[in-house]
The first five atom37 places (N, CA, C, CB, O) and aatype in JSON, in Angstrom:
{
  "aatype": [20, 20, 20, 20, 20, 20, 20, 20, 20, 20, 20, 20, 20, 20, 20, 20, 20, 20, 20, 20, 20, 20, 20, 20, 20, 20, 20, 20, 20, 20, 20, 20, 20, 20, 20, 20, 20, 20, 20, 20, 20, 20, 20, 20, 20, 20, 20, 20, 20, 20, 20, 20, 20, 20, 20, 20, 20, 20, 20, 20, 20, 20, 20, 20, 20, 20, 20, 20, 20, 20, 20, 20, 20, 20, 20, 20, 20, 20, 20, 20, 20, 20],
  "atom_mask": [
    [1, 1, 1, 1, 1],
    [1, 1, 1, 1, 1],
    [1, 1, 1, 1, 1],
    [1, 1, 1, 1, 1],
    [1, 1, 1, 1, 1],
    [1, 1, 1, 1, 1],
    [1, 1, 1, 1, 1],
    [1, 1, 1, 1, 1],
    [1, 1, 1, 1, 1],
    [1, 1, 1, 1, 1],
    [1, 1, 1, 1, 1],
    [1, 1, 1, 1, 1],
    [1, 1, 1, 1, 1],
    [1, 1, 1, 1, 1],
    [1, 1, 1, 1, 1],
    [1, 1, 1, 1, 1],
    [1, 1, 1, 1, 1],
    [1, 1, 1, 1, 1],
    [1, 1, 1, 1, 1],
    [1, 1, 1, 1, 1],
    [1, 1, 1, 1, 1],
    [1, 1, 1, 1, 1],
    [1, 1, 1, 1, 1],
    [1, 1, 1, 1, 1],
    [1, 1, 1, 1, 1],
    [1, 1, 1, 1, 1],
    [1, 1, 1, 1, 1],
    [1, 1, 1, 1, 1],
    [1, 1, 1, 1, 1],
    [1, 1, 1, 1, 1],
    [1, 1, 1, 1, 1],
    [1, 1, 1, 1, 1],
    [1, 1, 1, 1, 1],
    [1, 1, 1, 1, 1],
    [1, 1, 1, 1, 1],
    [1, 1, 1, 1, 1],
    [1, 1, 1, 1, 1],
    [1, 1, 1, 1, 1],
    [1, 1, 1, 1, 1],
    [1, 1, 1, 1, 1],
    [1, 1, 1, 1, 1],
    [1, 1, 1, 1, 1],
    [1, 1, 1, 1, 1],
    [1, 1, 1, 1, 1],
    [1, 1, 1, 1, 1],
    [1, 1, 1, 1, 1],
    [1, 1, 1, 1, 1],
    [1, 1, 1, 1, 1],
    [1, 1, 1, 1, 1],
    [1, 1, 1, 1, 1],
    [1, 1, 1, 1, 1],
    [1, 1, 1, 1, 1],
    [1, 1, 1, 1, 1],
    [1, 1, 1, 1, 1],
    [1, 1, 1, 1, 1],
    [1, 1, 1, 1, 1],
    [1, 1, 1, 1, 1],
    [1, 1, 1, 1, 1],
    [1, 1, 1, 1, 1],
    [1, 1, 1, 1, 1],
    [1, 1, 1, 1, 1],
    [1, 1, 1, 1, 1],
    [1, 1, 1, 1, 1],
    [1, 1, 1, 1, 1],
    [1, 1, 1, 1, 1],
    [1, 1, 1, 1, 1],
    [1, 1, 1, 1, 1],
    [1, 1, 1, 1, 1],
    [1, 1, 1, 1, 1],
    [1, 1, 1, 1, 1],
    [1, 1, 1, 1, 1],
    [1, 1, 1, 1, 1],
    [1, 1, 1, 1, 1],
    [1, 1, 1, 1, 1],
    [1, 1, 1, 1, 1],
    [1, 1, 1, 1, 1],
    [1, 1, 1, 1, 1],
    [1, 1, 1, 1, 1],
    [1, 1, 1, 1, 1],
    [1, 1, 1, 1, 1],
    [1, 1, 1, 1, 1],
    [1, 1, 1, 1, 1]
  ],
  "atom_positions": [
    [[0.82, -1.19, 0.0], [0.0, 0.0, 0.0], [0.88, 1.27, 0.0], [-0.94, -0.01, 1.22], [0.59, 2.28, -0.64]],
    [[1.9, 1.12, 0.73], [3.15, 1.89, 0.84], [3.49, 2.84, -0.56], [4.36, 0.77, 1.12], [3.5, 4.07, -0.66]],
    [[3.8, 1.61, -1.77], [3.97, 2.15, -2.86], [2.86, 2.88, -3.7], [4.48, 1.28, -3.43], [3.01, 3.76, -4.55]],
    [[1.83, 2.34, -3.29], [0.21, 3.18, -3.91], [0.68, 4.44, -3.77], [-1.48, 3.01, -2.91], [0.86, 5.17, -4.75]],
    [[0.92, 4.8, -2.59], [0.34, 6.02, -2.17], [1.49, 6.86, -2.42], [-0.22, 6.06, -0.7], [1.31, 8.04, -2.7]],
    [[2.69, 6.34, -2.35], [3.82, 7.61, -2.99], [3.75, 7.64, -4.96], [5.94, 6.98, -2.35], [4.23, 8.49, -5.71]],
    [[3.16, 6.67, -5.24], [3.27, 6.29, -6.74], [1.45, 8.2, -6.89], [2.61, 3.43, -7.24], [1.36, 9.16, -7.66]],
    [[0.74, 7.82, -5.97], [-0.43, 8.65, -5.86], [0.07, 10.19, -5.78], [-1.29, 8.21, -4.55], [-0.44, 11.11, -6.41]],
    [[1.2, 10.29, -4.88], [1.47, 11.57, -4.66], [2.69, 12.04, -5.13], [1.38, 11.81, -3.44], [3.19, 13.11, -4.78]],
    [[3.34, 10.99, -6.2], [4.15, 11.89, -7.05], [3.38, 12.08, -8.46], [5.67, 11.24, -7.25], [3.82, 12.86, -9.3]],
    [[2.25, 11.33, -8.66], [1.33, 11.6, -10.09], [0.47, 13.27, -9.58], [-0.21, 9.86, -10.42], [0.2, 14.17, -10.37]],
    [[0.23, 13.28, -8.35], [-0.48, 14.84, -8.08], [0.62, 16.01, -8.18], [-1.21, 14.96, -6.38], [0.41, 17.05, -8.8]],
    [[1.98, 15.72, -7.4], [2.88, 16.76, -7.52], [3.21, 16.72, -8.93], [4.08, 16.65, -6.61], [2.92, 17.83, -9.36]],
    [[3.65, 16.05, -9.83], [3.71, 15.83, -11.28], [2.36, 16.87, -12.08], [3.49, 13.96, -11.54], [2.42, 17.31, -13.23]],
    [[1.41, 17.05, -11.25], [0.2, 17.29, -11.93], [0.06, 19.17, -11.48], [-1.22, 16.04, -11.26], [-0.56, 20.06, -12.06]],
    [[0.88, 19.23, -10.3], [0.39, 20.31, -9.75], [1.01, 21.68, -10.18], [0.48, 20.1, -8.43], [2.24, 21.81, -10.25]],
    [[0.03, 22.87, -10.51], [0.33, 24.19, -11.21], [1.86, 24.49, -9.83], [-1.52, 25.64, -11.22], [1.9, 24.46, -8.6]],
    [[2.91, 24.77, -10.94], [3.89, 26.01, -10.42], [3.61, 27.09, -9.54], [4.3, 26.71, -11.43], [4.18, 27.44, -8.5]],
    [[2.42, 27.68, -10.27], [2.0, 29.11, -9.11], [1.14, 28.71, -7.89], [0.94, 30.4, -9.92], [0.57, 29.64, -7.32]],
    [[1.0, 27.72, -7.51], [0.23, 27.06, -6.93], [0.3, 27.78, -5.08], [0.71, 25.44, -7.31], [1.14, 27.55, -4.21]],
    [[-0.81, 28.59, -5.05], [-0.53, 29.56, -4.12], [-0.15, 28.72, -2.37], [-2.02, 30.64, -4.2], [0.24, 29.41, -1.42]],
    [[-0.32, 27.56, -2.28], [0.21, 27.14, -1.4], [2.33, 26.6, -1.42], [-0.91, 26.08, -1.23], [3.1, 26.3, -0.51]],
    [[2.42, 26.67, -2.14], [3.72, 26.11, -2.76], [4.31, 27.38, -2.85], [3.65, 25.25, -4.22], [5.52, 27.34, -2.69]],
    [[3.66, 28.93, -3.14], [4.63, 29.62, -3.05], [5.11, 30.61, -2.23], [4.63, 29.91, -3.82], [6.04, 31.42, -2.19]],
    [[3.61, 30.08, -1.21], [3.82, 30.17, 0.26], [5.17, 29.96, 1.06], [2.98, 29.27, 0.76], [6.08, 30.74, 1.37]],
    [[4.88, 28.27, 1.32], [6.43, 27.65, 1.61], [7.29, 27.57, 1.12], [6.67, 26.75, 1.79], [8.26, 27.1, 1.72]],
    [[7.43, 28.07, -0.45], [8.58, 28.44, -0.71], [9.69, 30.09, -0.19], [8.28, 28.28, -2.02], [10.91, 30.18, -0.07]],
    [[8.55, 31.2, 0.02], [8.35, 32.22, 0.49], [9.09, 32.33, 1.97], [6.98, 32.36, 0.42], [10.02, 33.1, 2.21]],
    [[8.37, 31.22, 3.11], [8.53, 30.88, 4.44], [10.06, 30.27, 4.59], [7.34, 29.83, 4.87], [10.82, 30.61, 5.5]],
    [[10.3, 29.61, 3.87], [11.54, 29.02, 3.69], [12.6, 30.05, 3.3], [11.44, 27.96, 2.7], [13.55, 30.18, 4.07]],
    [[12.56, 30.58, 2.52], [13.63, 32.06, 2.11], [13.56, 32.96, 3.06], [13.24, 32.98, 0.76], [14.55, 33.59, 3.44]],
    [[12.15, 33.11, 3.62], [12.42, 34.32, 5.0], [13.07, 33.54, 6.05], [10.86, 35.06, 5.79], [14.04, 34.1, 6.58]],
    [[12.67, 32.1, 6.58], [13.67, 31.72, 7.27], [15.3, 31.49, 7.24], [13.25, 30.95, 7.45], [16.03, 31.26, 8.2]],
    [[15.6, 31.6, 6.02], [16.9, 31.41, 5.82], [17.26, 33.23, 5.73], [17.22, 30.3, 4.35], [18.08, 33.64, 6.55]],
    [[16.86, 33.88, 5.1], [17.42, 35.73, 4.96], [18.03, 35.66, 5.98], [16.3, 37.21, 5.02], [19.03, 35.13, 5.49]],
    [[18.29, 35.76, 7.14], [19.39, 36.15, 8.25], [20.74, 35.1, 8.08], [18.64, 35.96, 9.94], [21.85, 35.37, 8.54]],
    [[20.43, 33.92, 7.36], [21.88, 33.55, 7.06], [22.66, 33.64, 5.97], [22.02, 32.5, 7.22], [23.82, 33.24, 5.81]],
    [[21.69, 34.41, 4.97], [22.1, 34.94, 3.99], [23.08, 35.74, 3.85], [21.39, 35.33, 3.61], [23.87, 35.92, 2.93]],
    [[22.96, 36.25, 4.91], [23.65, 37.75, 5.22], [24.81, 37.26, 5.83], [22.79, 38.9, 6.28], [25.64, 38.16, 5.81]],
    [[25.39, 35.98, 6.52], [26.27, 35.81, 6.93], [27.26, 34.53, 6.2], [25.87, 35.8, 8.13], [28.18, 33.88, 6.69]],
    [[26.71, 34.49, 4.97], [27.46, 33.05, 4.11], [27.5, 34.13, 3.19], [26.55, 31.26, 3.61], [27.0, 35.24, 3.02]],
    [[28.7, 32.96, 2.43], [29.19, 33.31, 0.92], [28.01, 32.64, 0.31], [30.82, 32.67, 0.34], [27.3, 31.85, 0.93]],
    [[27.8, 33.01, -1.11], [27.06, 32.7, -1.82], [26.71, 31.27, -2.4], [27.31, 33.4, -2.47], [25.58, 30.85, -2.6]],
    [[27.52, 30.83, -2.56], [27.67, 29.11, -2.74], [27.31, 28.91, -1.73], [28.98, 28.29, -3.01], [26.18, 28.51, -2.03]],
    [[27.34, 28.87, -0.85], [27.32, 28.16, 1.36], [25.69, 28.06, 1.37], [28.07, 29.93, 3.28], [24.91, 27.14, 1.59]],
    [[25.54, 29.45, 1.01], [24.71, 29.85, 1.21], [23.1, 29.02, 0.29], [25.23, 31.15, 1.04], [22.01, 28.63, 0.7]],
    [[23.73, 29.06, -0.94], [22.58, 28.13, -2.21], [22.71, 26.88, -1.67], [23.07, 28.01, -4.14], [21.74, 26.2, -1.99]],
    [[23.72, 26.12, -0.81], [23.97, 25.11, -0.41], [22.97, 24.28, 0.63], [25.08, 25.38, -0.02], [22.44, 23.18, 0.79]],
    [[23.11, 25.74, 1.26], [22.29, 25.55, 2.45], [20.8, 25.71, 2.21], [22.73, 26.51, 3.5], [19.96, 25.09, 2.87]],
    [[20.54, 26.46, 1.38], [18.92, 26.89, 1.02], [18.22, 25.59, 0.28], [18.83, 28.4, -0.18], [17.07, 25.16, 0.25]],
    [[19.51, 25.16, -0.35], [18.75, 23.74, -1.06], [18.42, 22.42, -0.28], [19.68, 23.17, -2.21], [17.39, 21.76, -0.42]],
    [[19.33, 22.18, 0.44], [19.21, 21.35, 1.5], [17.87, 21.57, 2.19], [20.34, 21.54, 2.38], [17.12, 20.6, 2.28]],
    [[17.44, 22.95, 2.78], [16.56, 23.13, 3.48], [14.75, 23.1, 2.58], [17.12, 24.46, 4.15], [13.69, 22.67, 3.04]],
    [[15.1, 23.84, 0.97], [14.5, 23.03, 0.05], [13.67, 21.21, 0.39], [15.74, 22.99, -0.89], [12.6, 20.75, 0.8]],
    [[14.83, 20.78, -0.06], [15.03, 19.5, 0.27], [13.93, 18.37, 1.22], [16.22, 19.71, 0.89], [13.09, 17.54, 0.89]],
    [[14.61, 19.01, 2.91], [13.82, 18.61, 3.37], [12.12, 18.62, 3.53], [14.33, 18.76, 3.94], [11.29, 17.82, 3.95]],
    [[12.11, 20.31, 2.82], [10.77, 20.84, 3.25], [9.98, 19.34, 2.18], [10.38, 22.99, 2.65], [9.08, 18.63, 2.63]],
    [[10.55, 19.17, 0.91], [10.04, 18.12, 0.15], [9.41, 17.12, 0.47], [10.74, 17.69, -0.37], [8.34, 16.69, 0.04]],
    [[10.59, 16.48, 1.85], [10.52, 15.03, 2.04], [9.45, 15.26, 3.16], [12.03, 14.16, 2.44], [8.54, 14.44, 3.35]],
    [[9.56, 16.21, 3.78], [8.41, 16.42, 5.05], [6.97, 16.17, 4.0], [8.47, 18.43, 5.99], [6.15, 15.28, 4.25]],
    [[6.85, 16.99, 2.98], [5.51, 17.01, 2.48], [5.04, 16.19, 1.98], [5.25, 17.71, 1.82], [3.82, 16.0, 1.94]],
    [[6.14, 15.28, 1.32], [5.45, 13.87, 0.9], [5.16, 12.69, 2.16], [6.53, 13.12, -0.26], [4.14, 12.01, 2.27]],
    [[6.51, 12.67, 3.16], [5.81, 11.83, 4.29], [4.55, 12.22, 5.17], [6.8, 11.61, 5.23], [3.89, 11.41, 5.82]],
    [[4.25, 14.02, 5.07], [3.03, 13.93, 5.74], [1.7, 13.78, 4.45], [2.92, 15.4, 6.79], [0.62, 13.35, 4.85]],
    [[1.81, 14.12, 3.07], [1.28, 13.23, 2.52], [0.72, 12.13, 3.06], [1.9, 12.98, 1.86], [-0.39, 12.12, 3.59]],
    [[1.53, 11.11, 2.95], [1.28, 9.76, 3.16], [0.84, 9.58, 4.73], [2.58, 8.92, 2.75], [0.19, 8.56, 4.98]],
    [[1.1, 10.34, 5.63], [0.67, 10.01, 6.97], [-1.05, 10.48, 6.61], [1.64, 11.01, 8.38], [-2.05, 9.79, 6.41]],
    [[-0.85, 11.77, 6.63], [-2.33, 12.2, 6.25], [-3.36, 11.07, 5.37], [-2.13, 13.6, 5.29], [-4.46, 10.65, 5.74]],
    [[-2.82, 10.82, 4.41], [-3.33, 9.62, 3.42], [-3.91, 8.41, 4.56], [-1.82, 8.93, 2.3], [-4.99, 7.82, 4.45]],
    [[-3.13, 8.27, 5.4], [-3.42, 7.01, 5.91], [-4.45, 7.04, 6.86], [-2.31, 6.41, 6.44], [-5.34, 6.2, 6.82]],
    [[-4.41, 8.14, 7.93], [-5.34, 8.76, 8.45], [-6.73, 8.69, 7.92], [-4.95, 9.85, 8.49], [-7.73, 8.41, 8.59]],
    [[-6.68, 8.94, 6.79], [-7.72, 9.5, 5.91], [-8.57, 8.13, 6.3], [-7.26, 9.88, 4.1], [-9.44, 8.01, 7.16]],
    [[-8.16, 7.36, 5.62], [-8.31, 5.99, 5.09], [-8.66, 5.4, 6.34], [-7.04, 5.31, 4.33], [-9.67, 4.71, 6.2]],
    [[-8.22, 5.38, 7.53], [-8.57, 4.53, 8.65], [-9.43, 5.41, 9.15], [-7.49, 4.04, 9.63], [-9.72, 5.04, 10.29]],
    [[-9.97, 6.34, 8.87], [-10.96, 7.21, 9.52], [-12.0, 6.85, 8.81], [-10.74, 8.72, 9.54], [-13.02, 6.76, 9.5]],
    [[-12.21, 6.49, 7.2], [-13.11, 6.16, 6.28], [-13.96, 4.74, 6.91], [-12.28, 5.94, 4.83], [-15.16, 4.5, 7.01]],
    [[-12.77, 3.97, 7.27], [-13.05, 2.98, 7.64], [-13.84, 2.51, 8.71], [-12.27, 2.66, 7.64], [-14.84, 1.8, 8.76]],
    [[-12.69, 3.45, 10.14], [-13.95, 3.4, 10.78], [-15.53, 4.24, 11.42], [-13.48, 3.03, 11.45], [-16.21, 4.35, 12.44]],
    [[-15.44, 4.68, 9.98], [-16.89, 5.53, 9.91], [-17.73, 4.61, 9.4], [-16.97, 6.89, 8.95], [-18.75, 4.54, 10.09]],
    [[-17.72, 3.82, 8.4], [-18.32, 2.55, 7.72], [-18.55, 1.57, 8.21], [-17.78, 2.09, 6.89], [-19.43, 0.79, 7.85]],
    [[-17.3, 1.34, 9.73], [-18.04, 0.18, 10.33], [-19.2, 0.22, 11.71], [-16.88, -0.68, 10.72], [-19.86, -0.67, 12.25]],
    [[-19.07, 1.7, 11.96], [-20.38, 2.46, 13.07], [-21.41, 2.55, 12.1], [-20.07, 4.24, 13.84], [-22.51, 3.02, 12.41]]
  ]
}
């Protein structure tokens, strides 16, 4: 089921608009959190570091994806069996 559901939520991110006003939110949140170390790295250090933090924000959104997903699903379930 594991693979369903990341195979599910890389066909939606695959699917999903660029301007996509939540996406350019956290992309937004993420650059203001990093601006104060901007100011104290070289420029490379610095893209280094922003991507990394990129990065994770990714892997967070697809594992809560899939947590959320699952949630979903055992809540469906046990609504159907009350």
């Amino acid at each position: 089921m594991e693979n369903m559901i990341r195979k599910l939520y890389c066909n939606l991110i695959q699917e999903e608009d660029p301007a996509d006003k939540g996406s350019r939110e956290m992309k937004q949140e993420i650059l203001n959190l990093l601006k104060e170390e901007g100011q104290f790295l070289e420029k490379k250090e610095y893209e280094k570091y922003r991507d990394k933090a990129f990065q994770a924000a990714a892997i967070a959104e697809e594992y809560g994806f899939e947590k959320g997903f699952r949630f979903a699903f055992q809540l469906l379930v046990t609504c159907f069996k009350e």
